[in-house]
Coordinates of C-alpha atoms in Angstrom, one line a residue:
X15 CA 96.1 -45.7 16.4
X16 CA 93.4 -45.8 18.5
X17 CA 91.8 -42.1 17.4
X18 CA 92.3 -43.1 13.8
X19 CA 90.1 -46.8 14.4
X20 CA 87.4 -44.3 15.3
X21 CA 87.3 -42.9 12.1
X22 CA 84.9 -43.8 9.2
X23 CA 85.0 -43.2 5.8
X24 CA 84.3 -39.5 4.4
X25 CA 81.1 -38.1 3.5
X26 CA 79.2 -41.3 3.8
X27 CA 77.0 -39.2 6.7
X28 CA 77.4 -41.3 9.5
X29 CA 80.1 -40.9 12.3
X30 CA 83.5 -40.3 11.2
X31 CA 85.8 -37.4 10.7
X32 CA 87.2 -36.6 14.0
X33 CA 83.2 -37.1 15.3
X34 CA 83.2 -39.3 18.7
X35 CA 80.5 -40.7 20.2
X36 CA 79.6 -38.0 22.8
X37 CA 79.0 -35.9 19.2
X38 CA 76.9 -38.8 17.8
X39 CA 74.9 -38.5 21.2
X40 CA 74.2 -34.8 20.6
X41 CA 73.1 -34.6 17.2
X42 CA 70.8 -37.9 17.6
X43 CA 69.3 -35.8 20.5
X44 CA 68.7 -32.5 18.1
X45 CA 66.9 -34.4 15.4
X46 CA 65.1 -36.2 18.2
X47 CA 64.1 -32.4 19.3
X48 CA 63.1 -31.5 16.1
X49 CA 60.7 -33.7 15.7
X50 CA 59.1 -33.3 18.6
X51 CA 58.7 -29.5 18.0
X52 CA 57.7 -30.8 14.5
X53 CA 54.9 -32.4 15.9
X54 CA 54.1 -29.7 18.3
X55 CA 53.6 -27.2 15.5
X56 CA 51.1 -29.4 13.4
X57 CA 49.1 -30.1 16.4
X58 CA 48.6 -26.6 16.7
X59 CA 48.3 -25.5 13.2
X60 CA 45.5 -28.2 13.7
X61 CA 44.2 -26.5 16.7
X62 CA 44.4 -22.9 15.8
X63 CA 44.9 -22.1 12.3
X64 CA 42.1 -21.7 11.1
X65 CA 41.0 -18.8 13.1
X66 CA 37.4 -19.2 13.1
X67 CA 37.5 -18.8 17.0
X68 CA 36.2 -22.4 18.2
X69 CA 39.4 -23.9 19.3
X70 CA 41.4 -20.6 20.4
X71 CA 44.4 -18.7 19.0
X72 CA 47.7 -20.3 20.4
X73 CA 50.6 -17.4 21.7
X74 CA 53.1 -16.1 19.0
X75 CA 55.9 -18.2 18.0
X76 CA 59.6 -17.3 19.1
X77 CA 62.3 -17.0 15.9
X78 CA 64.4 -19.5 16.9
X79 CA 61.1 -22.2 17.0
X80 CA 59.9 -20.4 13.7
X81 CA 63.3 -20.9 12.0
X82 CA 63.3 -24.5 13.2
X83 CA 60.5 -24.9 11.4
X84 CA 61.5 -22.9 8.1
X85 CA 64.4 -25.7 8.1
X86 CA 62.2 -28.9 8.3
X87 CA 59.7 -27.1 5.6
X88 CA 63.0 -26.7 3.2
X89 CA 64.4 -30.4 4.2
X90 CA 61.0 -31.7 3.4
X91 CA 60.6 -29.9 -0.1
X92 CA 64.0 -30.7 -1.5
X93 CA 65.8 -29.0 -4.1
X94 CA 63.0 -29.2 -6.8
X95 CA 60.7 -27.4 -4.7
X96 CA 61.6 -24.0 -3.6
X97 CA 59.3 -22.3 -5.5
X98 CA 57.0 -23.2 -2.8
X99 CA 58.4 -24.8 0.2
X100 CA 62.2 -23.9 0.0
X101 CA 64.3 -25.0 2.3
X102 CA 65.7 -22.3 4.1
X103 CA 65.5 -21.1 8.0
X104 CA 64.5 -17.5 6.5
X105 CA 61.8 -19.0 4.2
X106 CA 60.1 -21.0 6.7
X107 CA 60.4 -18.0 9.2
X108 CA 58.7 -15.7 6.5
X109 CA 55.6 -18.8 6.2
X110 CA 55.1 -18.9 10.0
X111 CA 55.8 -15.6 11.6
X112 CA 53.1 -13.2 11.7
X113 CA 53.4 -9.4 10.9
X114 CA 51.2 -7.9 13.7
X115 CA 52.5 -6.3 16.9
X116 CA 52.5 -9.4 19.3
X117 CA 54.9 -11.2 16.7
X118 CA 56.8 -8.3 15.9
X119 CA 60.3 -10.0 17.8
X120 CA 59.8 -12.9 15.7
X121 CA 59.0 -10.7 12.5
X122 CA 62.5 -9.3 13.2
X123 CA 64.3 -12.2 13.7
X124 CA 63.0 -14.3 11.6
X125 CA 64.1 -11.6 8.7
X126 CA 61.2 -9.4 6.8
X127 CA 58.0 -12.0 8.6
X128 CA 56.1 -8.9 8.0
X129 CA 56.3 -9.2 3.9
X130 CA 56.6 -12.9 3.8
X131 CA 53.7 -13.1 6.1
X132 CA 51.5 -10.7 3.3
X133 CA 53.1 -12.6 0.1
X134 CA 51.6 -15.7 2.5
X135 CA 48.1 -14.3 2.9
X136 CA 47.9 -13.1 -0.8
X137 CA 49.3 -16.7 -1.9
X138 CA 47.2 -18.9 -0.1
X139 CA 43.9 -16.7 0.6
X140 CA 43.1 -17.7 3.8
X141 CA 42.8 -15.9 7.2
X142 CA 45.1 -16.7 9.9
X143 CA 43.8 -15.7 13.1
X144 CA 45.6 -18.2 15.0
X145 CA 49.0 -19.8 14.9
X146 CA 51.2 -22.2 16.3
X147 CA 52.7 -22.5 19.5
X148 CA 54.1 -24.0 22.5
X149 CA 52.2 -22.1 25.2
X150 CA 50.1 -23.5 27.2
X151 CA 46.5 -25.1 26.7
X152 CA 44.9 -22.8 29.2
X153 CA 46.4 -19.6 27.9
X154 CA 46.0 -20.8 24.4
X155 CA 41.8 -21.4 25.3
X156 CA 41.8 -18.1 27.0
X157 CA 42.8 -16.3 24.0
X158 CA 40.3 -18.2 21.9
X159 CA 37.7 -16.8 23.8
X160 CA 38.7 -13.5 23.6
X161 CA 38.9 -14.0 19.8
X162 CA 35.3 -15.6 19.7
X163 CA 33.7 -12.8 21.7
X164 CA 35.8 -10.0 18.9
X165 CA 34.1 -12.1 15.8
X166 CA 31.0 -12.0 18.2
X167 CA 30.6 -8.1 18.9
X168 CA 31.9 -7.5 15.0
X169 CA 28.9 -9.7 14.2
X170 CA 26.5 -7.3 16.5
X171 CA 27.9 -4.1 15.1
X172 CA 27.3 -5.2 11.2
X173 CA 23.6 -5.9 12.3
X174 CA 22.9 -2.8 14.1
X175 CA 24.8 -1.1 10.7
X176 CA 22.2 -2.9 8.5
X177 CA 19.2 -1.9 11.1
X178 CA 20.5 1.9 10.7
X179 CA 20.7 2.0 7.4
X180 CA 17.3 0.4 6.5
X181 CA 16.2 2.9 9.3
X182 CA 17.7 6.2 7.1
X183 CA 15.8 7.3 4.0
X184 CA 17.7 5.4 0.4
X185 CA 20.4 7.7 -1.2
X186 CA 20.8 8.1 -4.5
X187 CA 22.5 5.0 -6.3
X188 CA 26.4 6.2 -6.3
X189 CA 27.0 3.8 -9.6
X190 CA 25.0 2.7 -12.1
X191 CA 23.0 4.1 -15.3
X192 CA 24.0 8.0 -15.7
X193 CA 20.4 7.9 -16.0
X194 CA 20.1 8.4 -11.8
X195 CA 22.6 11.0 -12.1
X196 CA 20.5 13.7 -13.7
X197 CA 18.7 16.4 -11.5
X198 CA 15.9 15.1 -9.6
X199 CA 13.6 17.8 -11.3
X200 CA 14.8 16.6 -15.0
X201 CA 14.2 12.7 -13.8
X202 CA 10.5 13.4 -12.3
X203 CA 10.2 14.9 -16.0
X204 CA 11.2 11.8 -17.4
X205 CA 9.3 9.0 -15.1
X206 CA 6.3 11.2 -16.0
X207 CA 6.0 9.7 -19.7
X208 CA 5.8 6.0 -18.2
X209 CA 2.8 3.9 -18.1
X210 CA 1.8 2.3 -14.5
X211 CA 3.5 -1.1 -15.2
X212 CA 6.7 0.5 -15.9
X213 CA 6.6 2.4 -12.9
X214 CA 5.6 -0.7 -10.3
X215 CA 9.0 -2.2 -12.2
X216 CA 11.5 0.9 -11.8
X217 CA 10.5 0.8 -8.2
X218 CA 11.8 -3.1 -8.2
X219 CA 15.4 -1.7 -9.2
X220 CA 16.4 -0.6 -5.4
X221 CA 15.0 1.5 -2.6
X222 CA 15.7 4.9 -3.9
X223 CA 14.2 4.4 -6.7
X224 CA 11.1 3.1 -4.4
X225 CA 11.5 5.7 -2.7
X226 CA 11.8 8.5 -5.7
X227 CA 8.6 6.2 -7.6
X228 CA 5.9 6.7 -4.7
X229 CA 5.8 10.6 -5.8
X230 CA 2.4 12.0 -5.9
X231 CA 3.3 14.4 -8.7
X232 CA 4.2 10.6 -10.6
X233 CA 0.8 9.4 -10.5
X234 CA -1.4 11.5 -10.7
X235 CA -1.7 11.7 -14.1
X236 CA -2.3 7.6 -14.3
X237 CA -5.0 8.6 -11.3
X238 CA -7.1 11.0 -13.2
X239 CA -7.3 8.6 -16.0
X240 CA -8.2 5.9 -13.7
X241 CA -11.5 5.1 -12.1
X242 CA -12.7 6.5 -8.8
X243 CA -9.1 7.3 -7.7
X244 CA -10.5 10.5 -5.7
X245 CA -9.9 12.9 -8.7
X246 CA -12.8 15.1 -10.5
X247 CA -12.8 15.5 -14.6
X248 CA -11.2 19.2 -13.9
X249 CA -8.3 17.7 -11.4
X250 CA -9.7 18.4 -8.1
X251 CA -8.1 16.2 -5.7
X252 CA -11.2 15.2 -3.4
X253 CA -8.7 12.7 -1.0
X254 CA -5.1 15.2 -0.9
X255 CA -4.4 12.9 2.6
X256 CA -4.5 9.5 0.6
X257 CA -1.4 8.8 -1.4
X258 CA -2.1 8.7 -4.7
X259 CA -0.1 5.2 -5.6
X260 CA -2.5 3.6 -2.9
X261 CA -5.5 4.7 -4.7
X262 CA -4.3 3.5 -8.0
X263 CA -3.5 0.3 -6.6
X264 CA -7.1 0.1 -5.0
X265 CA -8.8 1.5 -8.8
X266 CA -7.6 -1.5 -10.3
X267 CA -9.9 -3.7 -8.5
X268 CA -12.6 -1.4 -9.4
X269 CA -11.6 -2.0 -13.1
X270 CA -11.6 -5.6 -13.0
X271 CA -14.6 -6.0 -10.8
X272 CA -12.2 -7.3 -7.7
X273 CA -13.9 -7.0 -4.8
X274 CA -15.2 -8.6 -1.3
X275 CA -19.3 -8.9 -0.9
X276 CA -20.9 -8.5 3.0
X277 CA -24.1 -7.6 4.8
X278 CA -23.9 -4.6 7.5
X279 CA -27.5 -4.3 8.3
X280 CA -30.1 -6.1 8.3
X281 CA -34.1 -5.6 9.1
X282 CA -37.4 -8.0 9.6
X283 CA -39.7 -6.4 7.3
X284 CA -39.5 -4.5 3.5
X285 CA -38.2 -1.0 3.3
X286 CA -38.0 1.8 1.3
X287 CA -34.5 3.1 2.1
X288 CA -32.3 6.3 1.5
X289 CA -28.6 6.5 2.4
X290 CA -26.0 9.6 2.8
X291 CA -22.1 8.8 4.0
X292 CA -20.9 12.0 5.8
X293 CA -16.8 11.1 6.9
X294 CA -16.9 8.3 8.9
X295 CA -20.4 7.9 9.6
X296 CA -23.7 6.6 7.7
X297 CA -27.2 7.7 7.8
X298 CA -30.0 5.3 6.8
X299 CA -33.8 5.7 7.0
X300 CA -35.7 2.9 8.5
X301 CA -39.5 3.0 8.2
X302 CA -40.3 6.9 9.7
X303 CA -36.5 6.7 11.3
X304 CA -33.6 8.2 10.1
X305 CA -30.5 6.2 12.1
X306 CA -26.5 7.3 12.1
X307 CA -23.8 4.4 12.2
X308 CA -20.3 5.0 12.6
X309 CA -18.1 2.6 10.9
X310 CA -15.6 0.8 12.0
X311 CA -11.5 2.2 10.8
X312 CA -11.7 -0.6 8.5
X313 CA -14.7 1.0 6.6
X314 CA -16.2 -2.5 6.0
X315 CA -18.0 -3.1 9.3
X316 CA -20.5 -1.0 11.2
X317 CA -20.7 -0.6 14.8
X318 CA -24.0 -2.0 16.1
X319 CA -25.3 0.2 18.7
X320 CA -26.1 3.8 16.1
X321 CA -25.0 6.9 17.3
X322 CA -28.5 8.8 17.1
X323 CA -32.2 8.2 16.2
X324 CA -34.0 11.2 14.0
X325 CA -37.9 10.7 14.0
X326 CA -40.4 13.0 13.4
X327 CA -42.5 11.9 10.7
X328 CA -45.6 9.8 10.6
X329 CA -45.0 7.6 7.7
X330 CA -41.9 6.6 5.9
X331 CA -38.9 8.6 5.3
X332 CA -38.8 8.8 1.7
X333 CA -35.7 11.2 1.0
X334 CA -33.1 13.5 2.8
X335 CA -30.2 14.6 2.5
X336 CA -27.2 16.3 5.0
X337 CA -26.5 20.1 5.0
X338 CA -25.1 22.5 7.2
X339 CA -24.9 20.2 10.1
X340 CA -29.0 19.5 9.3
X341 CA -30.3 16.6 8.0
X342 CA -33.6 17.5 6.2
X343 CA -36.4 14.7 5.6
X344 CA -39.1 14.5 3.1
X345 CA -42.0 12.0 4.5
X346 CA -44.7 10.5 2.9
X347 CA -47.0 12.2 5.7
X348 CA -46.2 15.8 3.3
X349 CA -44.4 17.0 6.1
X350 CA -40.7 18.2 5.9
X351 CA -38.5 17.8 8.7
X352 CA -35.4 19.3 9.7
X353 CA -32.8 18.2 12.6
X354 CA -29.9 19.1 13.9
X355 CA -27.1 16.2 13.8
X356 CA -25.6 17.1 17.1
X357 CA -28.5 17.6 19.2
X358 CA -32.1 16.8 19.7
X359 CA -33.5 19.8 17.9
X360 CA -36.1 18.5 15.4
X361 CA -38.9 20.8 13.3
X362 CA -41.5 19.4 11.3
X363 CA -43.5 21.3 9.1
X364 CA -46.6 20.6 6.4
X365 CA -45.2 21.6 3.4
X366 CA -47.7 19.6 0.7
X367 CA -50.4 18.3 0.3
X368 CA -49.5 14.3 -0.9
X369 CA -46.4 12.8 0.2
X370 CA -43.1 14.4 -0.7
X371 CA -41.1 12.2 -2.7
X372 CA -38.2 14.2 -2.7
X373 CA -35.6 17.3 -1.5
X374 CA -32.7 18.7 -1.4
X375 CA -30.9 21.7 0.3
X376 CA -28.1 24.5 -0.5
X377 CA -26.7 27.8 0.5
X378 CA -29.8 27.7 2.9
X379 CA -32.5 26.9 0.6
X380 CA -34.8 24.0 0.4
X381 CA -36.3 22.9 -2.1
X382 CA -39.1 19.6 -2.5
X383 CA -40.7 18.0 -5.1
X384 CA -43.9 16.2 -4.1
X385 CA -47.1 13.7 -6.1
X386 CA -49.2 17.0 -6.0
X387 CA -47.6 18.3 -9.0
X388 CA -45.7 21.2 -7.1
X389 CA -42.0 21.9 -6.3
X390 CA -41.6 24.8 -3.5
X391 CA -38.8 26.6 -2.0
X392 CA -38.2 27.2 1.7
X393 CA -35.9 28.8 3.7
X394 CA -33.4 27.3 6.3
X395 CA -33.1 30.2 8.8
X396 CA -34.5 29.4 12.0
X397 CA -36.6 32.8 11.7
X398 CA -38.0 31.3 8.7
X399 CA -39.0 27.9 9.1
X400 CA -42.2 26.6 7.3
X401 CA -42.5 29.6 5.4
X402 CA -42.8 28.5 1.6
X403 CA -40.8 31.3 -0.5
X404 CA -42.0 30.1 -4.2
X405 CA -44.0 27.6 -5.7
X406 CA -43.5 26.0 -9.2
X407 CA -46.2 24.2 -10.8
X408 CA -45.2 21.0 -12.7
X409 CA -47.1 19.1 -15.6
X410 CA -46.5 15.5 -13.5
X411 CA -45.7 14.3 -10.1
X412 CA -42.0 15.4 -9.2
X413 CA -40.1 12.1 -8.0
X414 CA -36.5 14.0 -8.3
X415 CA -34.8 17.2 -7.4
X416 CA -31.2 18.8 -7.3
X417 CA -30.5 22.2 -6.7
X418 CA -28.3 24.1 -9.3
X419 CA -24.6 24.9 -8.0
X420 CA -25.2 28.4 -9.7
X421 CA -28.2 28.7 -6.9
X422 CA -30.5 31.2 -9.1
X423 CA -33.4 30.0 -7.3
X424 CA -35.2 30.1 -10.8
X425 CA -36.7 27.4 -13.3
X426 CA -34.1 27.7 -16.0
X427 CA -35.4 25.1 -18.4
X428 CA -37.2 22.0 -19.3
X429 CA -34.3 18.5 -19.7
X430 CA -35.7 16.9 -23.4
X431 CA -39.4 16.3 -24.5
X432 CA -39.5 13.4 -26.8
X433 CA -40.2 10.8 -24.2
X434 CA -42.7 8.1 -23.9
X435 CA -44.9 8.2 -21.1
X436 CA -43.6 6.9 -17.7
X437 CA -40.0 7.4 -18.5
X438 CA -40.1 9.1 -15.5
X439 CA -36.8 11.0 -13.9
X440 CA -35.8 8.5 -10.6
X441 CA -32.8 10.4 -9.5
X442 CA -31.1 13.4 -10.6
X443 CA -27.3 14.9 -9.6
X444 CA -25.3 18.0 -11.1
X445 CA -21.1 17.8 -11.3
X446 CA -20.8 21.2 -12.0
X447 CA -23.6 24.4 -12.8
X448 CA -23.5 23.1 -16.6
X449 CA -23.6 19.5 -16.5
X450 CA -26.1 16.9 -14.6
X451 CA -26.9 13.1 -14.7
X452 CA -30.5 11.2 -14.2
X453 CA -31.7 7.7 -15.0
X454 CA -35.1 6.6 -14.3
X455 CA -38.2 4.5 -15.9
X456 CA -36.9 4.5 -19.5
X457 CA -33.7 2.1 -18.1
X458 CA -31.5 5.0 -19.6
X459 CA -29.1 7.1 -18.2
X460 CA -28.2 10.7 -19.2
X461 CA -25.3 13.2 -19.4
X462 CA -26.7 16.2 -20.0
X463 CA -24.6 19.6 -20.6
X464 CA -26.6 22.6 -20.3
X465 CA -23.9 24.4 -22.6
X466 CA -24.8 21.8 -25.7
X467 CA -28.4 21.9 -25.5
X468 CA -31.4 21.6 -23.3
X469 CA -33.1 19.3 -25.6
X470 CA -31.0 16.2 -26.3
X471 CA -28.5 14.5 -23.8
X472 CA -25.3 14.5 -25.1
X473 CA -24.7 10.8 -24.1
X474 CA -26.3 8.1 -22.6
X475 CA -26.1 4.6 -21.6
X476 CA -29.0 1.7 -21.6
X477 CA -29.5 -0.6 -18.8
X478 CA -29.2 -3.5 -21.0
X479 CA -31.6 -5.9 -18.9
X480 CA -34.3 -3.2 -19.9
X481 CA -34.5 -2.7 -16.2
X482 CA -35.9 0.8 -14.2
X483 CA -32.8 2.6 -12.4
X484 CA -33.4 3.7 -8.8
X485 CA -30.4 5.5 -8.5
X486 CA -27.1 6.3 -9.6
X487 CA -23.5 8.1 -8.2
X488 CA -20.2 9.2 -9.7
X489 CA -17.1 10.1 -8.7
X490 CA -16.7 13.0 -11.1
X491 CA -14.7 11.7 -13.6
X492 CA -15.0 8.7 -15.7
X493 CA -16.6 5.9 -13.0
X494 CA -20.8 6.0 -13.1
X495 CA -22.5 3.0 -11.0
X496 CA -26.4 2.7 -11.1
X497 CA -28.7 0.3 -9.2
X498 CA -31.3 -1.5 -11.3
X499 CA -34.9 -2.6 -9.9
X500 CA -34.4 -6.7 -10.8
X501 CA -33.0 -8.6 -8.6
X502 CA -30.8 -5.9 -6.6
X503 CA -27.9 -5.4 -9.4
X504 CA -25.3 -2.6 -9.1
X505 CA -23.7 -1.6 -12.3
X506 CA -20.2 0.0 -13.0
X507 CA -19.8 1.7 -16.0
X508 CA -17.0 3.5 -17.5
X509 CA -17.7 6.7 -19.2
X510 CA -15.4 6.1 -21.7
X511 CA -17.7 3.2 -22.9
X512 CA -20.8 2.4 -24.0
X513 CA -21.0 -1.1 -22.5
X514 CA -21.0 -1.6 -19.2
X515 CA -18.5 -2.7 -17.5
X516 CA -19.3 -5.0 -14.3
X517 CA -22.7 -6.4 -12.9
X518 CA -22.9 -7.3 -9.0
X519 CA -26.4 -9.0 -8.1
X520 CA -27.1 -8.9 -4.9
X521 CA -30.5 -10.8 -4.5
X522 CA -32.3 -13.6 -5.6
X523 CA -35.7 -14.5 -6.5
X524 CA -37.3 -15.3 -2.8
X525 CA -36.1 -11.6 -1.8
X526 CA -36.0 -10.0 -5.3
X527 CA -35.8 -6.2 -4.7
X528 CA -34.7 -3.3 -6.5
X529 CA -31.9 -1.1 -5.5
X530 CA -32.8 2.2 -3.5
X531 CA -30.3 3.8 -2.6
X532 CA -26.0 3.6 -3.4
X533 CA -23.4 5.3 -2.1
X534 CA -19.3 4.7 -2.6
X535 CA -16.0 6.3 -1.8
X536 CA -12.8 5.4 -3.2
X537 CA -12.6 1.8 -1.3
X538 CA -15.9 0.6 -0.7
X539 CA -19.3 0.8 -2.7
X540 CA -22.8 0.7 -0.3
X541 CA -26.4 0.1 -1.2
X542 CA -29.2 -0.2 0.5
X543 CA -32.4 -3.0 -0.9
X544 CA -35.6 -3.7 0.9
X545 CA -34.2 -6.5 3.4
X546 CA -30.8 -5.2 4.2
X547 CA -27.4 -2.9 3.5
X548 CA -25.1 -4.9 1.2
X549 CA -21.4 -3.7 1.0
X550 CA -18.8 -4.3 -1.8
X551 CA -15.3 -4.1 -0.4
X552 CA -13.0 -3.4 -3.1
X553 CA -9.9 -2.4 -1.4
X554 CA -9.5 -6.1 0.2
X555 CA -11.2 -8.5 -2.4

């Protein structure tokens, strides 16, 4: 009677059915337990799970804890949700147990972890580089160190990765356009068609095509048809140790008239200057001086001190010009002189009888033009200094001479005859044994081709402030600059056109002087004026 007081009524879920109170004790007890180890796992699925390395990565769980947890997931979800947290031990065990070697146990027990653990990852796309457990809060930190210093050295390694392969020359683009996939031969063929603009773009697309885009053989068409970008009008590379996209980039400026304006030197009283460049050094007469400056690797700025002093004469330097490691000097005293750059070995000589206004020097002939009317030939060998081999009398007072590439050593012929008087020749230059420029008194300059006619120019361009021109250079292809006698102005002109295509005045009207002398390579442009050397940087405008 007593045992059946005890009872309760059937599946009402509290005690009854044979249960006694020692039974009521225990399972009170295990839900107490579970929710303590319910607890315990959030607090470390807080802590650890999600494996950045900051908090530490808590010891693997044992099956019997993970399938303790698979049972409260499926209590929790009920029967309308085991799509997604069903309520079995095996289920939960598949959520919670890793498939990696220290959970491997677990995996086992816990039946297939290792696929519930990937359907897991691929479900809810997150990485689990920690999980929970009941170890320990020293053992789980220490693991979370060695975890932070992994992600740390990964982190090292994928720099030094990047650093190398920024280091290693660009392959060729595995994917993309089939375009990159042709031969490299075919593709050079093909990049050769495209304009200068499209070129600076394809470059953009990634570094091999940077890379495969800085090819000489790409540019230098675009270089000879651009202006002083080292090439002559028949292809001869004058700069082969320049890259030829760097002097592109620097022609542009001379195009558009970009460029940087500065003083080098700088003296008291009014000269007459001439000016030769020789690599990286620049000779300048001063007064009966001829000086040498070295400049600087920037090409814009002199050293100070010069590197050697070349007198001789007793009046001013009017003209010289470097040969044969001699510099030979045309004074206004008639004398001639000739030194040697690289020592002190200087030799003057009377060569006519007003001042010599002009000379030049080839093969190891001189030849001078001088107010008397007469131009003579000398020789350069030391046995025959001062020893006049022909004389050739002129109709007027020779203020310019150049010396034929062809070197005949004979007056071939007479340049035009229909001009006014005073349209005197200033300065005169050949580009090859058929063709020659001058410009002069009659503000003109003049191409001449021997081949044409002797006669008529066959073109010419007017200084269009009806100013004299002192002087003029090229570079042997389509750039032409001239220096006017008003108010210091250097010209550009491109061949191509009859206008002209930039003017640079480089004095005013308190120091108005003509231009004397210019001289440029493919960065910088150089001229000399009465009071000082002016530059014009046009590689940093």
């Amino acid at each position: 009677m007593s045992s059946q007081g005890r009872l309760g009524p059937p599946g009402n879920g509290g005690p009854g059915e044979g249960q006694s109170g020692e039974a009521r004790k225990l399972q009170e007890g295990r839900v107490a337990r579970r929710k303590r180890r319910k607890g315990k796992g959030k607090a470390g699925a807080r802590q650890g799970g999600r494996g950045s390395g900051a908090e530490g990565k808590p010891e693997p769980q044992t099956a019997e804890e993970a399938a303790g947890l698979g049972a409260e997931a499926g209590a929790r979800a009920g029967p309308g949700e085991e799509g997604e947290g069903g309520g079995s031990v095996e289920e939960g065990a598949r959520r919670v147990v890793r498939g990696d070697e220290g959970s491997a146990e677990a995996g086992k027990e816990a039946k297939g972890g290792n696929e519930g653990n990937e359907e897991w990852r691929a479900r809810t796309g997150r990485r689990e580089d920690a999980r929970p457990s009941r170890a320990q809060e020293g053992e789980g930190e220490a693991w979370g160190r060695f975890a932070g210093a992994g992600a740390a050295v990964a982190a090292v390694a994928a720099e030094a990765e990047e650093e190398t392969a920024a280091r290693e020359p660009a392959g060729r683009p595995a994917a993309g356009s089939a375009l990159w996939r042709l031969p490299e031969e075919l593709l050079l063929l093909i990049c050769s068609y495209l304009d200068m603009r499209a070129l600076g773009r394809l470059a953009q697309v990634c570094r091999w095509l940077r890379r495969f885009t800085s090819c000489d053989l790409l540019w230098r068409r675009i270089a000879r048809a651009s202006l002083n970008s080292g090439f002559t009008r028949l292809g001869t590379d004058l700069m082969a140790s320049v890259p030829v996209k760097e002097r592109v980039k620097v022609s542009q400026n001379w195009r558009l008239g970009r460029c940087r304006e500065g003083i080098l030197l700088k003296w008291r009283c009014s000269q007459m200057p001439w000016m030769q460049l020789e690599g990286d050094s620049l000779y300048i007469s001063q007064a009966n001086f001829i000086l040498a400056y070295q400049f600087r690797p920037d090409g814009a700025s002199l050293n100070r001190r010069p590197l050697g002093v070349f007198a001789g004469h007793d009046e001013d330097v009017c003209h010289f010009v470097l040969a044969n490691s001699h510099i030979i000097s045309a004074g206004g005293d008639g004398k001639i002189g000739v030194h040697k750059i690289h020592s002190t070995f200087t030799v003057k000589y009377s060569a006519h009888e007003q001042e010599v206004n002009c000379v030049d020097c080839k093969g190891g002939i001189i030849v001078s033009g001088s107010r008397d009317r007469t131009a003579k030939v000398w020789s350069l060998a030391s046995g025959r200094l001062g020893q006049c081999l022909h004389t050739i009398q002129t109709e007027d007072r020779v203020w310019s001479i150049a010396i034929s590439p062809l070197l005949s050593g004979q007056l071939m012929t007479h340049l035009g005859s229909d001009f006014p008087p005073g349209a005197g020749v200033l300065d005169l230059m050949y580009e090859s044994p058929s063709t020659l420029l001058s410009c002069g008194y009659d503000t003109y300059v003049r191409y001449w081709d021997l081949r044409a006619s002797v006669r008529k120019c066959v073109m010419e361009w007017e200084e269009p402030h009806d100013s004299t021109l002192y002087c003029l250079q090229t570079d042997g292809n389509h750039l032409l600059a001239t220096g006017s006698s008003y108010y210091g102005v250097v010209r550009l002109w491109d061949r191509r056109q009859r206008a002209c295509l930039h003017a640079f005045p480089l004095t005013s009207t308190p120091q108005s002087s003509p231009v004397y002398c210019l001289r440029f390579t493919t960065k910088h442009l150089y001229a000399a004026l009465a009071y000082n050397l002016h530059i014009l940087d046009f590689q940093n405008p």
